[in-house]
Amino acid sequence: MPELPEVETIRRGLEKYIVGKRIISLKILDNKLLQGHQFHLAGGKVVAVKRFGKGLVIDLHNGYSIAAHIKMTGQFIYQGNITKHSRAVIEFEDNNKLLFNDIRRFGWLKIVKTSGIKNLPFFKQLGPEPFRNLTLIYFRSMVKKNKSPIKSLLMNQTKISGLGNIYTNDALNLAKINPLRKSSSLKETDIKLLYRAIHEVLKRGLEFGGASQTNYLNVLGQKGQYQQHFLVYDCEGEKCYNCGNIIKKTRLAGRGTFFCPNCQH
DNA sequence: AGCTGTACCTGCAGGC
DNA sequence: TGCCTGCAGGTACAGC
């Protein structure tokens, strides 16, 4: 489910509710889920919760961390009830607990030394991130030399981290750029508009607490509201808010791709 | 090197 | 009602 705004909303929730708590156990309910040795966790006190791209990292005081990726349908739920989709339960000394639920079972948890997080394959390959180190200079040079469709480039986590299908579709609409356009064909004006649009749609996503189109929930089990404000994502057949033309859907690299044929060139 | 297609899973909506 | 197909917000990997 999650892209940058959803994962960041989860991170903020975890930061609020579990930092300072001591873990007494991790119960694994799905053997596919975990890599690493859970005995490193017992007695570990949570000191920080970080996000890198769409990945989460829970740092403990003892030099170990829990790295997590919730992929399409993962959820971290604080104080929730165990369901058939619960894959792990972290219990804290104060009797509170954190569930990791995941319908499609794509997500993972890894227990590693905090110093080794950056060497995990997923974290190692991440590109710069909006609101952090994605500069216009880097963005411009990357766009100019890339020959794939601009949408594919934006979705590529090694080029830019944090964007997924929802925010990529909406950012391209806001910048009035056709998703199928070859990256290197973008003009300076397009590049600047797109750079700003990426930040704008992510900011909106964050302000609405993420998009709960299907499974996303924050750590309190609450839905986000950005799905009520999609510009084009999942809007096939609806009228474009800008010009009234009908929004079209196509497929690009296997993903649903939405755009206004009139506004986006 | 860098791209595309497919696999990984489960659930759900839509067509018949 | 039920079966079938296709699709879903992400990544890893094979193959070109």
mmCIF file of C-alpha atoms (C1' of nucleotides) in Angstrom:
data_model
loop_
_atom_site.group_PDB
_atom_site.id
_atom_site.type_symbol
_atom_site.label_atom_id
_atom_site.label_comp_id
_atom_site.label_asym_id
_atom_site.label_seq_id
_atom_site.Cartn_x
_atom_site.Cartn_y
_atom_site.Cartn_z
ATOM 1 C CA MET A 1 0.000 0.000 0.000
ATOM 2 C CA PRO A 2 2.446 2.457 1.055
ATOM 3 C CA GLU A 3 4.460 5.218 -0.482
ATOM 4 C CA LEU A 4 6.388 7.933 1.258
ATOM 5 C CA PRO A 5 3.388 9.694 2.900
ATOM 6 C CA GLU A 6 1.898 6.452 4.220
ATOM 7 C CA VAL A 7 5.182 5.079 5.549
ATOM 8 C CA GLU A 8 6.098 8.444 7.069
ATOM 9 C CA THR A 9 2.692 8.589 8.804
ATOM 10 C CA ILE A 10 3.358 5.137 10.241
ATOM 11 C CA ARG A 11 6.839 6.238 11.311
ATOM 12 C CA ARG A 12 5.456 9.241 13.169
ATOM 13 C CA GLY A 13 2.957 7.014 14.934
ATOM 14 C CA LEU A 14 5.614 4.519 15.943
ATOM 15 C CA GLU A 15 7.844 7.325 17.151
ATOM 16 C CA LYS A 16 5.035 8.623 19.320
ATOM 17 C CA TYR A 17 3.957 5.295 20.798
ATOM 18 C CA ILE A 18 6.958 2.981 21.068
ATOM 19 C CA VAL A 19 10.086 5.097 21.570
ATOM 20 C CA GLY A 20 11.296 4.564 25.128
ATOM 21 C CA LYS A 21 9.586 1.173 25.484
ATOM 22 C CA ARG A 22 11.494 -2.013 26.267
ATOM 23 C CA ILE A 23 10.778 -5.109 24.163
ATOM 24 C CA ILE A 24 10.241 -8.364 26.027
ATOM 25 C CA SER A 25 9.450 -10.597 23.064
ATOM 26 C CA LEU A 26 8.779 -10.929 19.377
ATOM 27 C CA LYS A 27 6.304 -13.625 18.400
ATOM 28 C CA ILE A 28 6.468 -14.704 14.784
ATOM 29 C CA LEU A 29 3.160 -16.007 13.447
ATOM 30 C CA ASP A 30 4.377 -16.438 9.848
ATOM 31 C CA ASN A 31 7.764 -18.031 9.287
ATOM 32 C CA LYS A 32 8.167 -16.402 5.888
ATOM 33 C CA LEU A 33 8.331 -12.979 7.501
ATOM 34 C CA LEU A 34 11.523 -12.763 9.516
ATOM 35 C CA GLN A 35 15.236 -12.800 8.866
ATOM 36 C CA GLY A 36 17.770 -12.514 11.661
ATOM 37 C CA HIS A 37 17.811 -13.696 15.237
ATOM 38 C CA GLN A 38 15.055 -12.492 17.483
ATOM 39 C CA PHE A 39 17.042 -13.086 20.682
ATOM 40 C CA HIS A 40 18.837 -9.812 19.925
ATOM 41 C CA LEU A 41 15.575 -8.024 20.659
ATOM 42 C CA ALA A 42 14.803 -9.184 24.190
ATOM 43 C CA GLY A 43 15.419 -6.354 26.637
ATOM 44 C CA GLY A 44 16.100 -3.912 23.810
ATOM 45 C CA LYS A 45 14.757 -0.426 24.411
ATOM 46 C CA VAL A 46 13.436 1.504 21.390
ATOM 47 C CA VAL A 47 15.478 4.661 20.930
ATOM 48 C CA ALA A 48 14.406 5.856 17.453
ATOM 49 C CA VAL A 49 12.171 5.073 14.476
ATOM 50 C CA LYS A 50 13.524 6.035 11.080
ATOM 51 C CA ARG A 51 12.328 5.905 7.493
ATOM 52 C CA PHE A 52 14.436 5.464 4.380
ATOM 53 C CA GLY A 53 12.358 5.555 1.207
ATOM 54 C CA LYS A 54 9.470 3.191 1.885
ATOM 55 C CA GLY A 55 11.446 1.237 4.479
ATOM 56 C CA LEU A 56 11.210 1.569 8.265
ATOM 57 C CA VAL A 57 13.902 1.031 10.892
ATOM 58 C CA ILE A 58 13.311 0.661 14.627
ATOM 59 C CA ASP A 59 16.583 1.284 16.493
ATOM 60 C CA LEU A 60 17.229 -0.293 19.888
ATOM 61 C CA HIS A 61 19.622 0.857 22.596
ATOM 62 C CA ASN A 62 21.612 -2.391 22.363
ATOM 63 C CA GLY A 63 23.029 -1.790 18.891
ATOM 64 C CA TYR A 64 20.421 -3.809 17.021
ATOM 65 C CA SER A 65 17.571 -2.662 14.802
ATOM 66 C CA ILE A 66 14.404 -4.043 13.284
ATOM 67 C CA ALA A 67 14.240 -3.154 9.601
ATOM 68 C CA ALA A 68 10.828 -3.499 7.972
ATOM 69 C CA HIS A 69 9.145 -3.181 4.617
ATOM 70 C CA ILE A 70 5.363 -3.298 4.465
ATOM 71 C CA LYS A 71 5.212 -3.611 0.664
ATOM 72 C CA MET A 72 1.587 -3.521 -0.574
ATOM 73 C CA THR A 73 -0.554 -4.563 2.377
ATOM 74 C CA GLY A 74 1.517 -4.427 5.565
ATOM 75 C CA GLN A 75 0.365 -2.584 8.666
ATOM 76 C CA PHE A 76 1.884 -1.782 12.039
ATOM 77 C CA ILE A 77 -0.950 -1.589 14.539
ATOM 78 C CA TYR A 78 -0.381 -0.496 18.121
ATOM 79 C CA GLN A 79 -2.649 -2.098 20.710
ATOM 80 C CA GLY A 80 -4.747 -3.909 18.079
ATOM 81 C CA ASN A 81 -6.400 -7.302 18.167
ATOM 82 C CA ILE A 82 -4.699 -10.245 16.480
ATOM 83 C CA THR A 83 -6.385 -11.255 13.228
ATOM 84 C CA LYS A 84 -5.733 -13.970 10.661
ATOM 85 C CA HIS A 85 -3.468 -11.475 8.872
ATOM 86 C CA SER A 86 -1.259 -10.815 11.899
ATOM 87 C CA ARG A 87 2.261 -12.027 11.089
ATOM 88 C CA ALA A 88 4.179 -10.889 14.155
ATOM 89 C CA VAL A 89 3.592 -9.415 17.596
ATOM 90 C CA ILE A 90 6.113 -7.309 19.485
ATOM 91 C CA GLU A 91 5.375 -7.207 23.208
ATOM 92 C CA PHE A 92 6.666 -4.452 25.432
ATOM 93 C CA GLU A 93 7.546 -4.476 29.112
ATOM 94 C CA ASP A 94 4.552 -2.272 29.939
ATOM 95 C CA ASN A 95 2.178 -4.917 28.464
ATOM 96 C CA ASN A 96 1.497 -2.896 25.329
ATOM 97 C CA LYS A 97 1.992 -4.603 21.999
ATOM 98 C CA LEU A 98 2.619 -3.818 18.351
ATOM 99 C CA LEU A 99 1.176 -6.010 15.582
ATOM 100 C CA PHE A 100 2.609 -6.487 12.131
ATOM 101 C CA ASN A 101 -0.294 -7.420 9.861
ATOM 102 C CA ASP A 102 0.127 -8.222 6.181
ATOM 103 C CA ILE A 103 -2.610 -9.649 3.966
ATOM 104 C CA ARG A 104 -0.512 -10.537 0.929
ATOM 105 C CA ARG A 105 2.595 -11.553 2.892
ATOM 106 C CA PHE A 106 5.026 -9.563 0.737
ATOM 107 C CA GLY A 107 6.396 -7.615 3.702
ATOM 108 C CA TRP A 108 9.472 -8.462 5.743
ATOM 109 C CA LEU A 109 11.168 -7.843 9.050
ATOM 110 C CA LYS A 110 14.922 -8.153 9.470
ATOM 111 C CA ILE A 111 16.863 -8.023 12.711
ATOM 112 C CA VAL A 112 20.325 -6.659 12.084
ATOM 113 C CA LYS A 113 22.993 -4.579 13.740
ATOM 114 C CA THR A 114 22.105 -0.899 13.500
ATOM 115 C CA SER A 115 25.480 -0.273 11.854
ATOM 116 C CA GLY A 116 24.571 -2.765 9.104
ATOM 117 C CA ILE A 117 21.235 -1.248 8.047
ATOM 118 C CA LYS A 118 22.761 0.733 5.208
ATOM 119 C CA ASN A 119 24.227 -2.466 3.779
ATOM 120 C CA LEU A 120 20.928 -4.294 3.484
ATOM 121 C CA PRO A 121 20.205 -4.637 -0.248
ATOM 122 C CA PHE A 122 16.995 -2.636 -0.125
ATOM 123 C CA PHE A 123 18.503 0.332 1.754
ATOM 124 C CA LYS A 124 21.811 0.211 -0.073
ATOM 125 C CA GLN A 125 20.320 0.959 -3.488
ATOM 126 C CA LEU A 126 17.938 3.781 -2.508
ATOM 127 C CA GLY A 127 18.222 6.999 -4.475
ATOM 128 C CA PRO A 128 17.864 10.495 -3.000
ATOM 129 C CA GLU A 129 14.643 11.397 -1.354
ATOM 130 C CA PRO A 130 12.172 14.293 -1.712
ATOM 131 C CA PHE A 131 12.339 16.715 1.255
ATOM 132 C CA ARG A 132 15.833 15.408 2.068
ATOM 133 C CA ASN A 133 18.567 15.180 -0.529
ATOM 134 C CA LEU A 134 16.747 15.250 -3.870
ATOM 135 C CA THR A 135 18.144 18.462 -5.297
ATOM 136 C CA LEU A 136 16.874 20.121 -8.464
ATOM 137 C CA ILE A 137 20.386 19.835 -9.904
ATOM 138 C CA TYR A 138 20.459 16.074 -9.443
ATOM 139 C CA PHE A 139 16.842 15.723 -10.612
ATOM 140 C CA ARG A 140 17.504 17.698 -13.780
ATOM 141 C CA SER A 141 20.600 15.737 -14.779
ATOM 142 C CA MET A 142 18.922 12.398 -14.068
ATOM 143 C CA VAL A 143 15.815 13.260 -16.096
ATOM 144 C CA LYS A 144 17.864 14.546 -19.017
ATOM 145 C CA LYS A 145 19.976 11.432 -19.388
ATOM 146 C CA ASN A 146 17.232 8.855 -18.839
ATOM 147 C CA LYS A 147 15.605 7.253 -21.851
ATOM 148 C CA SER A 148 12.730 5.423 -20.204
ATOM 149 C CA PRO A 149 9.231 6.877 -19.807
ATOM 150 C CA ILE A 150 9.225 9.583 -17.148
ATOM 151 C CA LYS A 151 6.756 7.607 -15.024
ATOM 152 C CA SER A 152 9.081 4.586 -14.914
ATOM 153 C CA LEU A 153 11.928 6.793 -13.832
ATOM 154 C CA LEU A 154 9.925 8.355 -10.995
ATOM 155 C CA MET A 155 8.889 4.895 -9.773
ATOM 156 C CA ASN A 156 12.459 3.599 -9.775
ATOM 157 C CA GLN A 157 13.603 3.608 -6.131
ATOM 158 C CA THR A 158 17.266 3.621 -7.127
ATOM 159 C CA LYS A 159 16.743 6.972 -8.883
ATOM 160 C CA ILE A 160 14.354 8.652 -6.401
ATOM 161 C CA SER A 161 13.076 6.986 -3.255
ATOM 162 C CA GLY A 162 9.586 7.279 -1.858
ATOM 163 C CA LEU A 163 7.308 7.636 -4.879
ATOM 164 C CA GLY A 164 4.970 4.828 -5.921
ATOM 165 C CA ASN A 165 2.095 4.500 -8.336
ATOM 166 C CA ILE A 166 -0.385 6.870 -6.694
ATOM 167 C CA TYR A 167 1.861 9.887 -6.162
ATOM 168 C CA THR A 168 3.684 9.379 -9.461
ATOM 169 C CA ASN A 169 0.410 9.510 -11.379
ATOM 170 C CA ASP A 170 -0.742 12.580 -9.487
ATOM 171 C CA ALA A 171 2.590 14.423 -9.680
ATOM 172 C CA LEU A 172 2.696 13.992 -13.461
ATOM 173 C CA ASN A 173 -0.841 15.309 -13.724
ATOM 174 C CA LEU A 174 -0.068 18.313 -11.548
ATOM 175 C CA ALA A 175 2.960 19.078 -13.731
ATOM 176 C CA LYS A 176 0.875 18.489 -16.886
ATOM 177 C CA ILE A 177 3.278 15.879 -18.254
ATOM 178 C CA ASN A 178 2.208 12.706 -20.041
ATOM 179 C CA PRO A 179 3.448 9.651 -18.091
ATOM 180 C CA LEU A 180 4.555 7.889 -21.291
ATOM 181 C CA ARG A 181 6.859 10.687 -22.362
ATOM 182 C CA LYS A 182 10.517 9.861 -22.659
ATOM 183 C CA SER A 183 12.349 11.421 -19.697
ATOM 184 C CA SER A 184 15.034 13.008 -21.830
ATOM 185 C CA SER A 185 12.389 14.874 -23.852
ATOM 186 C CA LEU A 186 11.405 17.035 -20.868
ATOM 187 C CA LYS A 187 12.207 20.719 -21.192
ATOM 188 C CA GLU A 188 13.609 22.849 -18.398
ATOM 189 C CA THR A 189 10.110 24.184 -17.603
ATOM 190 C CA ASP A 190 8.724 20.635 -17.367
ATOM 191 C CA ILE A 191 11.558 19.549 -15.101
ATOM 192 C CA LYS A 192 11.037 22.410 -12.663
ATOM 193 C CA LEU A 193 7.252 21.910 -12.653
ATOM 194 C CA LEU A 194 7.659 18.204 -12.055
ATOM 195 C CA TYR A 195 10.178 18.704 -9.269
ATOM 196 C CA ARG A 196 7.742 21.028 -7.510
ATOM 197 C CA ALA A 197 4.756 18.767 -8.255
ATOM 198 C CA ILE A 198 6.466 15.754 -6.655
ATOM 199 C CA HIS A 199 6.940 17.680 -3.426
ATOM 200 C CA GLU A 200 3.434 19.118 -3.586
ATOM 201 C CA VAL A 201 1.586 15.796 -3.973
ATOM 202 C CA LEU A 202 3.692 14.142 -1.268
ATOM 203 C CA LYS A 203 2.951 17.073 1.022
ATOM 204 C CA ARG A 204 -0.779 16.724 0.349
ATOM 205 C CA GLY A 205 -0.549 12.994 0.992
ATOM 206 C CA LEU A 206 1.105 13.658 4.335
ATOM 207 C CA GLU A 207 -1.423 16.316 5.294
ATOM 208 C CA PHE A 208 -4.272 13.870 4.645
ATOM 209 C CA GLY A 209 -2.520 11.091 6.567
ATOM 210 C CA GLY A 210 -1.868 8.983 3.464
ATOM 211 C CA ALA A 211 -4.173 7.207 1.016
ATOM 212 C CA SER A 212 -6.345 4.326 2.246
ATOM 213 C CA GLN A 213 -7.556 3.156 -1.124
ATOM 214 C CA THR A 214 -7.428 -0.424 0.044
ATOM 215 C CA ASN A 215 -5.503 -1.581 3.083
ATOM 216 C CA TYR A 216 -3.411 1.225 4.470
ATOM 217 C CA LEU A 217 -3.973 2.130 8.132
ATOM 218 C CA ASN A 218 -1.897 4.210 10.528
ATOM 219 C CA VAL A 219 -0.576 2.731 13.799
ATOM 220 C CA LEU A 220 -3.893 3.443 15.529
ATOM 221 C CA GLY A 221 -5.745 1.491 12.845
ATOM 222 C CA GLN A 222 -7.178 4.658 11.281
ATOM 223 C CA LYS A 223 -7.539 5.358 7.559
ATOM 224 C CA GLY A 224 -5.883 8.206 5.722
ATOM 225 C CA GLN A 225 -7.953 10.556 3.559
ATOM 226 C CA TYR A 226 -5.813 11.332 0.509
ATOM 227 C CA GLN A 227 -7.882 8.897 -1.608
ATOM 228 C CA GLN A 228 -10.618 11.550 -1.530
ATOM 229 C CA HIS A 229 -8.249 13.999 -3.210
ATOM 230 C CA PHE A 230 -6.678 11.979 -6.021
ATOM 231 C CA LEU A 231 -6.022 14.125 -9.082
ATOM 232 C CA VAL A 232 -6.021 11.251 -11.577
ATOM 233 C CA TYR A 233 -5.058 8.035 -9.763
ATOM 234 C CA ASP A 234 -7.950 5.556 -9.938
ATOM 235 C CA CYS A 235 -10.073 8.206 -11.666
ATOM 236 C CA GLU A 236 -10.579 6.468 -15.010
ATOM 237 C CA GLY A 237 -13.747 7.766 -16.711
ATOM 238 C CA GLU A 238 -14.101 10.735 -14.364
ATOM 239 C CA LYS A 239 -13.824 14.338 -15.457
ATOM 240 C CA CYS A 240 -10.495 16.090 -15.152
ATOM 241 C CA TYR A 241 -10.763 18.707 -12.388
ATOM 242 C CA ASN A 242 -8.862 21.118 -14.613
ATOM 243 C CA CYS A 243 -10.447 20.850 -18.074
ATOM 244 C CA GLY A 244 -13.409 18.484 -17.762
ATOM 245 C CA ASN A 245 -12.059 15.959 -20.269
ATOM 246 C CA ILE A 246 -12.350 12.277 -19.399
ATOM 247 C CA ILE A 247 -9.395 10.751 -17.547
ATOM 248 C CA LYS A 248 -7.894 7.763 -19.340
ATOM 249 C CA LYS A 249 -6.207 4.645 -18.053
ATOM 250 C CA THR A 250 -3.430 2.733 -19.736
ATOM 251 C CA ARG A 251 -0.720 0.319 -18.608
ATOM 252 C CA LEU A 252 2.938 1.126 -18.300
ATOM 253 C CA ALA A 253 5.466 -1.400 -17.025
ATOM 254 C CA GLY A 254 2.557 -3.468 -15.761
ATOM 255 C CA ARG A 255 1.066 -0.697 -13.648
ATOM 256 C CA GLY A 256 -2.193 1.190 -13.988
ATOM 257 C CA THR A 257 -1.405 4.613 -15.412
ATOM 258 C CA PHE A 258 -3.923 7.459 -15.272
ATOM 259 C CA PHE A 259 -3.777 10.767 -17.075
ATOM 260 C CA CYS A 260 -5.791 13.529 -18.691
ATOM 261 C CA PRO A 261 -5.126 13.338 -22.459
ATOM 262 C CA ASN A 262 -5.996 17.019 -22.780
ATOM 263 C CA CYS A 263 -3.859 18.487 -19.981
ATOM 264 C CA GLN A 264 -0.873 16.150 -20.034
ATOM 265 C CA HIS A 265 1.449 16.326 -23.005
ATOM 266 C "C1'" DA B 1 23.993 -0.751 -17.395
ATOM 267 C "C1'" DG B 2 19.488 -0.570 -17.554
ATOM 268 C "C1'" DC B 3 15.171 -1.851 -18.995
ATOM 269 C "C1'" DT B 4 10.836 -5.049 -19.101
ATOM 270 C "C1'" DG B 5 8.227 -8.950 -17.689
ATOM 271 C "C1'" DT B 6 7.227 -12.124 -14.214
ATOM 272 C "C1'" DA B 7 7.007 -13.983 -9.580
ATOM 273 C "C1'" DC B 8 5.866 -13.493 -4.956
ATOM 274 C "C1'" DC B 9 0.726 -13.757 -2.106
ATOM 275 C "C1'" DT B 10 -4.164 -12.927 -0.855
ATOM 276 C "C1'" DG B 11 -8.515 -10.817 -1.497
ATOM 277 C "C1'" DC B 12 -11.943 -8.601 -4.052
ATOM 278 C "C1'" DA B 13 -14.788 -6.969 -7.894
ATOM 279 C "C1'" DG B 14 -16.848 -7.979 -12.125
ATOM 280 C "C1'" DG B 15 -18.456 -11.058 -15.856
ATOM 281 C "C1'" DC B 16 -20.842 -15.109 -16.932
ATOM 282 C "C1'" DT C 1 -24.535 -18.598 -5.518
ATOM 283 C "C1'" DG C 2 -20.149 -19.811 -7.569
ATOM 284 C "C1'" DC C 3 -16.415 -20.098 -10.620
ATOM 285 C "C1'" DC C 4 -13.129 -17.654 -13.406
ATOM 286 C "C1'" DT C 5 -10.218 -13.810 -14.631
ATOM 287 C "C1'" DG C 6 -7.890 -9.783 -13.799
ATOM 288 C "C1'" DC C 7 -6.287 -6.451 -10.844
ATOM 289 C "C1'" DA C 8 -4.209 -4.207 -6.487
ATOM 290 C "C1'" DG C 9 -0.333 1.318 -3.610
ATOM 291 C "C1'" DG C 10 6.145 -2.920 -4.096
ATOM 292 C "C1'" DT C 11 10.257 -5.107 -4.904
ATOM 293 C "C1'" DA C 12 13.590 -9.016 -6.464
ATOM 294 C "C1'" DC C 13 15.252 -11.367 -10.048
ATOM 295 C "C1'" DA C 14 15.694 -13.484 -14.692
ATOM 296 C "C1'" DG C 15 16.360 -12.420 -19.229
ATOM 297 C "C1'" DC C 16 17.062 -9.406 -23.008
#
